[in-house]
Amino acid sequence: MSTQMDNVSAESRSLWGDAWRRLRKNRLALWCLVVVVIYTVTAFYGEVQYRYYQFKDEQPSYQRPDLDSQYLAPSLTRVLKGEDRAGRSVVKELLRHPCGTDGLGRDVLARLVQGTRIAFLVGIVTSIIAIPIGVILGCLAGYFGGKVDDFIVWLYTTMASIPGLLFILAIAMVVGQGLLGVYLGIGLTTWVGLCRLIRGEVIKHKSSTYVTAARALGLGHARIIFRHILPNVFHIVIVTFTIRFPQAISTEVFLSFLGIGVQGEPSWGIMISNSRLRLWQGVWWEMTFVTIAIFLVVLAFNLLGDALRDALDPRLREAG
Amino acid sequence: MFDVPETAMKNPIIEVKNLGLHFGPASRPVRAVDGVSFSIDEGETVALVGESGCGKSVTALSLAKLVSGSSRYVSGSVMYDGKDVLQMEESELRWLRGNEISFVFQEPGMSLNPVFRVGSQIAEAIRLHRKGVDVHDEVLRLLQLVGIPAPEKRMRSYPHEMSGGMQQRVMIAMALACQPRLLVADEPTTALDVTIQAQILELLSELQKQLGMAILLITHNLGLVADVAHSVNVMYAGRIVERGPSRELLRNPEHPYTHGLLAAVPRLTGSVGRLKSIDGSVPHLAQLPSGCKFHPRCPKRKPDCEGVEPELRESGENRAVRCYYPVKQGQHEER
């Protein structure tokens, strides 16, 4: 019976192994991954630092005003301009406020690190709120169709018809200023796109033979949706995560800039908001470094998202 | 034909009575299945034969109420163990599916979930319906049963790493996981090439002998039927037009449609000529002709064929035909 059976391939690759192999071929994506990892480590360091000061119950160094060193330019500029080093060696001087200080003499670099922490918190927490909503509603709408679908489509169309920022502002106002408002505002409004995508994919997969086969085995709806269909559309979730992450970050920056976001902590938005006042007087560094930080993380996430979309799609898998 | 113990026969495990299934709006229904009745006995192989779109797959899916989309059952019943499947609750259906009736589909590559290893897909079926068995060993046993070499290794393969024939074997293993009493094979060999087709059919009848399950074989290939099926139902435009024991029916087809189908099977022997075909095409199920649904294509039609549709009438022992002017034995022109 098994005369001309195909050769058993050495070892079958797992899905993730396969995706990683394809991602590795993409140089640019790898660099983006490196950038994202650096940011993640930075954010984690920021979190540890934050907890440390909280635990010791003292004012963090990045918040402590140091009126002796207001508006210090970045160290490299200072050294190149030959400013007074007050007896410090060049190396030591270079390590002192490398990105300069702000109007209260606080180190810009340290505040950038804290800003990264806030940005990642916002990106992650809003995803934790938005992605499950989008995935679950999308799956239900796509799988059950009919009345359920009508209701969910109505719901997200209504959500989508309200101007996003106003909605976020409204929620943030209701919940009150601070991070919680930002989390809920962004989290509760940004699930629509994902929900739409998932719904469409689930509709497509619902009519595929493997779903009929699963039904023919007597599997329940929940099991078919979440164990059989969801893994097939999960690459969308991952890609959406990488795309909405920078969006959430920029929304937070915007909200904080307007003063209804983060309070009392150095977020990127607050730093931009503060630095714009003295920008025309030549205090360029705070604005510049924050912008670069935002630019890099948004760019890296977007490019990585693109590459992941290609790498993770199960349909693009190569045969053994 | 296989030796089927007499005692096993005549004990229908599933009886379809006057099944009617419509798609689409009630005002302009697509009559996919119209008044289909048949039964399958314990350990028997029944074939359902017909062209694409004649309603055979939908009939098969109805056995476990698996038809999805905008379908409505307008008449009939599917009796399984004295219960009507069409009236069953979702939980009863889930018990029925996989456990009692299981399915093998046409496209093995599409029927397996692309993101799971085949071993875990079979394991899922076992875990679902059978408690207290060693799942790993059982998966191995099943893969061996369906003739997959190096099953220990193959368990960890993904579907796309296997050939079509192998995938179909995995599907069969999955279908057998819970020792069903009825296996519905919906064109199990259509997507495979000819040598693999023979292997799969051989496997199916082998397994039937071992496990004693009944098989409903759906196919459009009458040539397959002769070797494996005990009885044949020929479907046309959502109805059964002829039924009978396979040998007899193939030797003496009575309905002109069956006759045409048989004439269309290419032969290896005899004179080389154009392949025969049935003139015309299958009517759209929303716009069926009056009278006998086959009459526009029938070479033997008479005026009254357009009037009232003929009933499916007994025409001999275990045979029935839906035609006013069935071809009688010995009347066949030489092919």
XYZ file of C-alpha atoms in Angstrom:
655
model
C 0.000 0.000 0.000
C 2.761 2.384 0.893
C 5.002 1.739 -2.019
C 5.814 5.140 -3.440
C 5.270 7.209 -0.363
C 7.141 10.440 -0.173
C 10.265 10.711 1.889
C 9.748 11.687 5.423
C 11.393 15.050 5.757
C 14.073 15.244 8.391
C 12.239 17.292 10.970
C 9.194 19.366 10.389
C 9.551 23.007 11.224
C 7.202 24.675 13.609
C 5.106 27.608 12.463
C 7.174 30.083 14.416
C 10.412 28.602 13.221
C 9.179 29.002 9.708
C 8.185 32.620 10.242
C 11.507 33.414 11.883
C 13.360 31.865 8.962
C 11.498 34.130 6.566
C 11.910 37.196 8.749
C 15.632 36.587 8.961
C 15.969 37.012 5.221
C 14.792 40.600 5.585
C 17.770 42.746 6.669
C 15.768 45.883 7.291
C 13.289 44.031 9.461
C 16.108 42.635 11.554
C 17.471 46.118 12.177
C 13.998 47.250 13.132
C 13.761 44.328 15.494
C 17.062 45.409 17.076
C 15.712 48.934 17.520
C 12.499 47.641 19.049
C 14.442 45.407 21.421
C 16.637 48.342 22.490
C 13.547 50.430 23.176
C 11.967 47.577 25.087
C 15.030 47.137 27.257
C 15.109 50.902 27.831
C 11.464 50.917 28.814
C 12.093 48.050 31.186
C 15.033 49.872 32.712
C 12.799 52.929 33.111
C 10.207 50.819 34.900
C 12.818 49.415 37.294
C 14.094 52.917 37.977
C 10.562 54.155 38.571
C 9.807 51.327 40.975
C 13.076 51.894 42.784
C 12.268 55.517 43.543
C 8.719 54.615 44.437
C 9.992 51.972 46.826
C 12.451 54.352 48.460
C 9.724 56.975 48.493
C 11.890 59.817 47.325
C 11.715 62.198 44.407
C 13.250 60.560 41.338
C 16.434 62.085 39.963
C 14.741 62.821 36.650
C 12.180 64.973 38.452
C 14.480 66.739 40.880
C 15.114 70.351 39.832
C 18.746 71.345 39.715
C 18.757 75.039 39.225
C 22.555 75.180 38.840
C 22.395 73.398 35.525
C 19.428 74.897 33.732
C 19.386 74.608 29.955
C 22.659 72.792 29.653
C 23.308 71.926 26.021
C 24.108 68.329 25.115
C 27.543 67.336 26.359
C 29.091 66.980 22.930
C 28.061 70.507 21.974
C 29.446 71.824 25.233
C 32.771 70.081 24.748
C 33.069 71.171 21.117
C 32.298 74.735 22.051
C 34.967 74.514 24.731
C 32.723 75.494 27.610
C 34.054 75.455 31.124
C 34.338 71.896 32.385
C 34.861 72.943 35.992
C 37.824 70.657 36.338
C 36.186 67.527 34.942
C 37.941 65.395 32.352
C 36.580 65.378 28.803
C 35.147 61.873 29.173
C 33.484 62.740 32.415
C 32.084 65.872 30.919
C 30.732 63.920 27.936
C 28.903 61.591 30.292
C 27.367 64.483 32.197
C 23.919 65.243 30.767
C 24.713 63.819 27.330
C 21.400 65.082 25.946
C 21.428 68.289 27.904
C 19.032 69.493 30.572
C 15.686 71.212 30.553
C 14.500 74.431 32.127
C 14.617 72.960 35.616
C 18.025 71.431 35.101
C 16.673 67.906 34.781
C 18.559 65.453 32.625
C 16.869 65.071 29.215
C 18.232 61.555 28.671
C 16.817 60.285 31.940
C 13.488 61.844 31.102
C 13.607 60.277 27.652
C 14.042 56.885 29.302
C 11.024 57.562 31.474
C 9.154 58.727 28.388
C 9.949 55.416 26.728
C 8.570 53.637 29.750
C 5.318 55.606 29.529
C 5.104 55.098 25.771
C 5.473 51.334 26.123
C 3.011 51.213 28.975
C 0.495 53.023 26.813
C 1.215 50.825 23.807
C 0.911 47.609 25.774
C -1.988 48.451 28.038
C -4.118 49.912 25.254
C -3.395 46.793 23.211
C -4.465 44.620 26.115
C -7.739 46.515 26.131
C -8.310 46.920 22.400
C -7.063 43.646 20.918
C -9.292 41.273 22.889
C -12.311 43.443 22.127
C -11.493 43.519 18.436
C -10.617 39.837 18.202
C -13.582 38.515 20.142
C -16.164 40.749 18.497
C -14.623 40.143 15.072
C -14.662 36.373 15.566
C -18.245 36.353 16.802
C -19.463 38.591 13.989
C -17.657 36.642 11.305
C -18.512 33.199 12.594
C -22.137 33.541 13.570
C -23.217 36.092 10.979
C -26.850 37.130 10.958
C -28.119 39.187 13.889
C -24.859 38.963 15.841
C -22.985 40.245 12.827
C -25.502 43.033 12.255
C -25.162 44.204 15.828
C -21.375 44.139 15.919
C -21.062 45.823 12.547
C -23.500 48.471 13.717
C -21.457 48.895 16.888
C -18.132 49.380 15.198
C -19.541 51.519 12.421
C -20.983 53.795 15.063
C -17.643 53.863 16.859
C -15.829 54.587 13.623
C -18.162 57.417 12.728
C -17.225 59.386 15.836
C -14.055 61.402 15.254
C -11.392 59.379 17.046
C -9.585 62.092 18.940
C -12.768 63.684 20.210
C -13.902 60.333 21.501
C -10.597 59.744 23.225
C -10.751 63.234 24.684
C -14.269 62.636 25.937
C -13.326 59.375 27.636
C -10.153 60.874 29.066
C -12.199 63.779 30.442
C -14.744 61.472 32.049
C -12.181 59.173 33.624
C -10.055 62.093 34.645
C -6.598 63.198 33.749
C -3.717 60.812 33.992
C -2.655 57.511 32.547
C -5.912 55.679 33.220
C -7.783 58.113 31.004
C -5.214 57.651 28.252
C -5.391 53.860 28.520
C -9.162 53.703 28.389
C -9.520 56.449 25.808
C -7.154 54.821 23.340
C -8.014 51.249 24.264
C -11.747 51.606 23.869
C -11.608 53.422 20.554
C -8.965 51.655 18.511
C -10.374 48.133 18.242
C -12.491 48.892 15.184
C -9.879 48.319 12.494
C -8.781 45.002 13.961
C -12.374 43.911 14.454
C -13.114 44.561 10.795
C -10.071 42.671 9.600
C -10.726 39.693 11.854
C -14.391 39.577 10.887
C -13.499 39.481 7.199
C -10.897 36.775 7.652
C -13.167 34.678 9.840
C -15.934 34.861 7.241
C -13.449 33.578 4.718
C -12.217 30.777 6.943
C -15.680 29.815 8.149
C -16.613 28.403 4.783
C -13.360 26.522 4.328
C -13.380 22.759 4.370
C -11.294 22.420 7.481
C -13.983 24.179 9.464
C -16.650 21.887 8.018
C -14.362 18.993 8.866
C -14.030 20.269 12.420
C -17.799 20.583 12.677
C -18.151 17.096 11.265
C -15.965 15.854 14.114
C -18.482 17.278 16.558
C -16.456 20.219 17.854
C -18.345 23.045 19.548
C -18.551 26.587 18.250
C -16.171 28.057 20.802
C -13.573 25.433 20.064
C -13.869 25.933 16.319
C -13.635 29.708 16.599
C -10.836 30.019 19.081
C -8.836 26.897 18.492
C -9.247 26.301 14.797
C -9.975 29.601 13.104
C -8.169 32.026 15.400
C -4.694 30.514 14.949
C -5.207 30.876 11.225
C -5.922 34.587 11.505
C -3.583 35.305 14.386
C -0.914 36.816 12.183
C -3.335 39.710 11.698
C -3.381 40.278 15.430
C 0.391 40.393 15.633
C 0.711 42.702 12.659
C -2.043 44.935 13.989
C -0.245 45.070 17.314
C 2.930 46.350 15.721
C 1.004 48.909 13.699
C -1.244 50.207 16.454
C 1.572 50.340 18.991
C 3.210 53.448 17.476
C -0.228 54.938 16.856
C -1.049 54.593 20.523
C 2.299 56.130 21.396
C 1.701 59.160 19.205
C -1.821 59.564 20.517
C -0.455 59.566 24.046
C 2.116 62.162 23.060
C -0.653 64.279 21.632
C -2.897 63.920 24.669
C -0.075 64.705 27.062
C 0.912 67.635 24.918
C -2.625 68.960 25.295
C -2.318 68.453 29.032
C -5.003 65.822 29.498
C -2.661 62.890 29.381
C 0.066 61.932 31.747
C 0.455 64.054 34.838
C 3.579 64.513 36.917
C 5.647 62.061 34.965
C 7.979 62.796 32.085
C 6.189 61.548 29.022
C 7.363 62.426 25.542
C 4.306 64.571 24.993
C 4.960 66.586 28.125
C 8.605 67.017 27.158
C 7.630 68.371 23.756
C 5.048 70.599 25.328
C 7.605 71.992 27.770
C 10.400 72.425 25.290
C 8.425 74.384 22.712
C 8.504 77.474 24.973
C 12.241 77.992 24.753
C 12.751 76.542 21.321
C 13.069 79.901 19.617
C 15.698 80.907 22.149
C 17.957 78.176 20.907
C 17.105 75.387 23.356
C 16.822 72.814 20.605
C 17.992 69.643 22.278
C 14.988 68.500 24.281
C 12.636 68.835 21.316
C 15.146 67.226 18.963
C 15.908 64.177 21.052
C 12.277 63.501 21.879
C 11.340 63.776 18.217
C 14.136 61.411 17.224
C 13.043 58.959 19.889
C 9.456 58.997 18.662
C 10.468 58.892 15.027
C 12.714 55.868 15.486
C 10.261 53.807 17.467
C 7.368 54.534 15.111
C 9.452 53.799 12.047
C 10.880 50.597 13.482
C 7.476 49.286 14.523
C 5.896 50.072 11.184
C 8.619 48.452 9.112
C 8.656 45.474 11.431
C 4.894 45.173 11.110
C 5.199 45.054 7.342
C 7.852 42.379 7.480
C 5.885 40.367 10.019
C 2.844 40.465 7.802
C 4.833 38.732 5.109
C 6.573 36.339 7.450
C 3.601 35.192 9.499
C 0.911 34.560 6.920
C 0.280 30.801 7.090
C -0.726 30.790 3.442
C 2.748 31.852 2.404
C 4.386 28.899 4.094
C 6.769 27.011 1.928
C 6.327 23.307 1.522
C 8.787 21.126 3.415
C -18.631 -7.336 -4.152
C -17.645 -8.079 -0.621
C -19.074 -10.749 1.556
C -21.347 -9.038 3.947
C -22.793 -11.257 6.637
C -26.504 -11.666 6.117
C -27.250 -10.754 9.713
C -25.535 -7.433 9.349
C -27.682 -6.536 6.398
C -31.252 -5.336 6.625
C -30.567 -3.395 9.727
C -30.643 0.191 8.625
C -28.540 2.500 10.753
C -29.702 5.586 8.996
C -32.821 6.233 7.001
C -33.358 9.307 4.916
C -37.016 9.867 4.129
C -38.300 12.366 1.630
C -35.520 14.830 2.382
C -36.042 18.282 0.927
C -33.520 21.087 1.263
C -33.777 24.538 -0.239
C -31.303 27.365 -0.443
C -31.955 31.020 -0.953
C -35.126 33.031 -0.528
C -38.398 31.187 -0.070
C -39.917 33.061 -3.000
C -37.358 31.691 -5.428
C -35.831 28.662 -3.787
C -32.946 26.673 -5.129
C -34.148 23.107 -4.645
C -30.866 21.423 -3.871
C -32.451 18.244 -2.566
C -36.005 17.272 -3.371
C -37.699 14.212 -1.948
C -34.623 12.041 -1.507
C -35.073 8.785 0.376
C -32.603 6.022 0.996
C -31.238 3.975 3.818
C -27.911 2.522 4.751
C -27.621 -0.825 6.473
C -25.089 -1.817 9.056
C -21.758 -2.574 7.397
C -23.008 -1.732 3.945
C -21.466 0.549 1.339
C -23.941 2.749 -0.437
C -22.904 4.970 -3.291
C -24.482 8.266 -4.227
C -23.619 9.065 -7.794
C -24.287 12.111 -9.904
C -22.855 15.096 -11.695
C -21.580 18.198 -9.932
C -24.407 20.203 -8.481
C -26.944 17.397 -8.354
C -27.227 17.659 -4.580
C -25.239 14.638 -3.530
C -22.838 16.443 -1.211
C -25.632 18.417 0.407
C -27.543 15.189 0.963
C -24.472 13.688 2.583
C -23.891 16.680 4.836
C -27.546 16.528 5.876
C -26.934 13.171 7.524
C -25.323 15.080 10.374
C -27.146 18.364 9.730
C -23.914 19.974 8.635
C -25.250 22.125 5.817
C -24.514 25.736 6.591
C -25.515 28.959 4.957
C -29.013 29.983 3.997
C -30.421 26.472 3.836
C -33.839 25.287 4.970
C -35.063 21.779 5.441
C -38.498 21.882 3.881
C -39.451 18.265 4.238
C -38.419 14.849 5.354
C -36.392 13.322 8.121
C -33.089 11.637 8.713
C -33.696 8.860 11.209
C -30.689 7.669 13.165
C -31.386 5.104 15.863
C -35.016 6.154 15.884
C -34.212 9.844 16.301
C -34.587 12.506 13.680
C -31.208 14.150 13.124
C -32.871 17.224 11.662
C -34.714 17.819 14.954
C -31.687 17.233 17.179
C -30.314 19.775 19.612
C -26.833 21.149 19.075
C -25.408 18.996 21.864
C -26.914 15.819 20.431
C -25.576 16.735 17.023
C -22.109 17.161 18.458
C -22.311 13.695 19.918
C -23.555 12.317 16.620
C -20.854 13.994 14.580
C -17.535 12.292 14.786
C -18.760 9.750 17.258
C -21.401 7.981 15.218
C -21.082 9.517 11.771
C -17.843 10.891 10.482
C -16.809 12.493 7.247
C -13.967 12.436 4.770
C -13.994 15.297 2.330
C -12.910 15.856 -1.194
C -9.892 18.103 -0.750
C -7.666 16.571 1.886
C -5.350 19.572 1.752
C -8.179 21.910 2.618
C -9.802 19.725 5.238
C -6.808 19.721 7.527
C -6.128 22.808 9.560
C -2.908 24.272 8.134
C -1.555 25.521 11.452
C -1.620 22.285 13.424
C 0.489 19.184 13.242
C -1.544 16.272 11.958
C -0.996 14.275 15.138
C -2.644 16.899 17.280
C -5.594 17.134 14.909
C -6.251 13.432 15.223
C -5.653 13.649 18.958
C -8.287 16.333 19.247
C -10.929 14.039 17.784
C -9.942 11.299 20.216
C -9.948 13.569 23.243
C -13.322 14.926 22.297
C -15.218 11.689 22.159
C -13.233 9.060 23.964
C -12.206 9.337 27.552
C -9.474 7.348 29.207
C -7.451 6.228 26.222
C -3.777 6.911 25.756
C -4.101 9.568 23.085
C -0.552 9.310 21.814
C -0.721 5.548 21.349
C -4.129 5.786 19.771
C -2.949 8.357 17.229
C -0.044 6.087 16.364
C -2.355 3.112 15.994
C -4.693 5.046 13.719
C -1.891 6.309 11.527
C -0.603 2.766 11.212
C -4.107 1.558 10.465
C -4.412 3.886 7.487
C -1.010 2.872 6.221
C 1.171 5.857 6.917
C 4.838 4.938 7.064
C 6.934 6.196 9.977
C 3.848 7.342 11.897
C 5.898 8.427 14.891
C 7.581 10.993 12.682
C 4.537 11.821 10.615
C 2.552 12.776 13.684
C 4.703 15.850 13.965
C 4.300 16.902 10.343
C 2.196 19.783 9.198
C -0.427 19.072 6.539
C 1.459 20.982 3.855
C 4.438 18.723 4.317
C 2.465 15.725 3.116
C 1.290 14.582 -0.277
C -2.386 14.537 -1.173
C -2.701 10.813 -0.678
C -1.070 11.049 2.734
C -3.317 13.922 3.728
C -6.348 11.888 2.768
C -5.063 9.003 4.869
C -4.740 11.393 7.791
C -8.302 12.552 7.190
C -9.469 8.963 7.217
C -7.538 8.325 10.422
C -9.255 11.357 11.928
C -12.642 10.136 10.787
C -11.979 6.715 12.287
C -10.709 8.115 15.566
C -13.974 7.499 17.340
C -14.982 4.275 15.618
C -18.016 5.641 13.828
C -20.819 3.409 12.641
C -21.098 5.339 9.415
C -18.332 6.909 7.396
C -19.437 9.432 4.810
C -16.795 9.766 2.129
C -17.591 12.812 0.013
C -15.625 12.347 -3.208
C -12.657 11.061 -1.236
C -10.533 10.446 -4.297
C -11.496 13.222 -6.676
C -8.540 15.427 -5.828
C -6.048 12.585 -6.015
C -4.380 11.008 -8.977
C -5.481 7.660 -10.274
C -3.024 5.316 -8.565
C -3.611 6.993 -5.216
C -7.360 6.812 -5.837
C -7.157 3.062 -6.043
C -5.079 2.921 -2.855
C -7.526 5.055 -0.916
C -10.541 3.060 -2.057
C -8.746 -0.158 -1.233
C -7.949 1.270 2.178
C -11.571 2.210 2.750
C -12.924 -1.216 1.940
C -10.134 -2.835 3.922
C -11.060 -0.718 6.934
C -14.717 -1.495 6.448
C -13.979 -5.193 6.681
C -11.907 -4.688 9.812
C -14.170 -2.278 11.621
C -17.564 -3.205 10.233
C -18.738 0.304 9.651
C -21.121 1.391 6.922
C -19.867 3.713 4.212
C -21.722 6.264 2.166
C -19.565 6.908 -0.854
C -20.278 10.047 -2.825
C -18.764 10.147 -6.259
C -19.329 11.260 -9.787
C -17.349 8.341 -11.085
C -19.520 5.329 -11.806
C -16.389 3.333 -12.503
C -15.435 3.454 -8.827
C -18.808 2.305 -7.702
C -18.690 -1.173 -9.183
C -15.728 -2.188 -7.074
C -16.710 -0.927 -3.690
C -20.405 -0.252 -3.316
C -23.156 -2.720 -2.536
C -25.923 -0.501 -3.754
C -26.054 2.643 -5.802
C -28.305 5.673 -5.830
C -28.041 7.798 -8.927
C -28.989 11.415 -8.356
C -30.041 14.011 -10.862
C -31.188 17.561 -10.133
C -31.700 16.934 -6.440
C -33.619 13.667 -6.735
C -32.795 10.028 -6.932
C -33.509 8.778 -10.427
C -32.394 5.209 -10.087
C -31.349 2.803 -7.392
C -30.263 -0.756 -7.246
C -27.542 -3.209 -6.292
C -24.386 -1.919 -7.902
C -23.533 -4.880 -10.128
C -26.995 -5.126 -11.513
C -27.493 -1.441 -11.949
C -24.249 -1.081 -13.801
C -24.966 -4.054 -15.983
C -28.518 -3.039 -16.787
C -29.067 0.645 -16.199
C -32.728 1.432 -16.637
C -32.811 5.205 -16.469
C -31.583 6.940 -19.618
C -29.466 9.200 -17.426
C -27.612 6.321 -15.785
C -27.253 4.900 -19.216
C -25.684 8.106 -20.441
C -23.361 8.298 -17.452
C -22.136 4.776 -18.048
C -21.623 5.447 -21.709
C -19.505 8.436 -20.719
C -17.028 6.373 -18.718
C -13.982 6.037 -20.948
C -12.992 2.473 -21.710
C -9.577 1.017 -22.114
C -10.717 -1.665 -24.513
C -12.648 -1.465 -27.705
C -12.542 0.983 -30.516
C -11.016 4.392 -30.049
C -13.473 7.171 -30.718
C -14.839 10.359 -29.337
C -15.747 10.246 -25.691
C -19.479 9.998 -25.316
C -21.252 12.648 -23.312
C -24.777 13.540 -22.352
C -26.099 16.405 -24.434
C -27.015 19.637 -22.731
C -26.115 20.561 -19.201
C -27.468 20.159 -15.709
C -30.477 22.448 -15.227
C -30.210 25.257 -12.729
C -31.810 24.156 -9.511
C -33.882 27.324 -9.301
C -35.309 26.859 -12.778
C -36.036 23.187 -13.151
C -37.904 21.971 -16.192
C -41.407 20.607 -15.806
C -42.147 16.907 -15.720
C -39.168 14.620 -15.686
C -36.194 16.807 -14.829
C -34.058 14.937 -17.304
C -36.367 15.180 -20.284
C -34.662 18.114 -22.061
C -31.497 16.032 -22.299
C -33.077 12.634 -22.699
C -32.528 10.817 -25.979
C -35.672 8.732 -25.440
C -38.078 11.465 -24.408
C -41.726 11.316 -25.375
C -44.287 14.111 -25.139
C -45.733 13.006 -21.803
C -42.305 13.275 -20.145
C -42.889 17.028 -19.985
C -46.133 16.679 -18.068
C -46.136 15.154 -14.621
C -42.872 14.092 -13.048
C -42.581 10.303 -12.819
C -42.401 8.661 -9.408
C -39.514 6.538 -8.239
C -41.085 3.134 -8.924
C -40.019 -0.363 -8.077
C -38.718 -2.024 -11.174
C -37.411 -5.302 -9.895
C -35.820 -6.749 -6.818
C -34.316 -3.868 -4.805
C -34.421 -1.714 -7.856
C -36.274 1.462 -8.550
C -36.266 3.939 -11.384
C -37.840 7.338 -11.939
C -38.777 7.090 -15.591
C -41.895 6.408 -17.670
C -39.946 4.549 -20.293
C -37.103 2.771 -18.534
C -34.637 0.943 -20.678
C -35.490 -2.731 -20.309
C -32.974 -5.490 -19.918
C -31.497 -6.614 -23.169
C -32.568 -3.405 -24.838
C -29.145 -1.834 -24.665
C -27.520 -1.032 -27.878
C -24.035 -2.395 -28.109
C -21.411 -0.052 -26.860
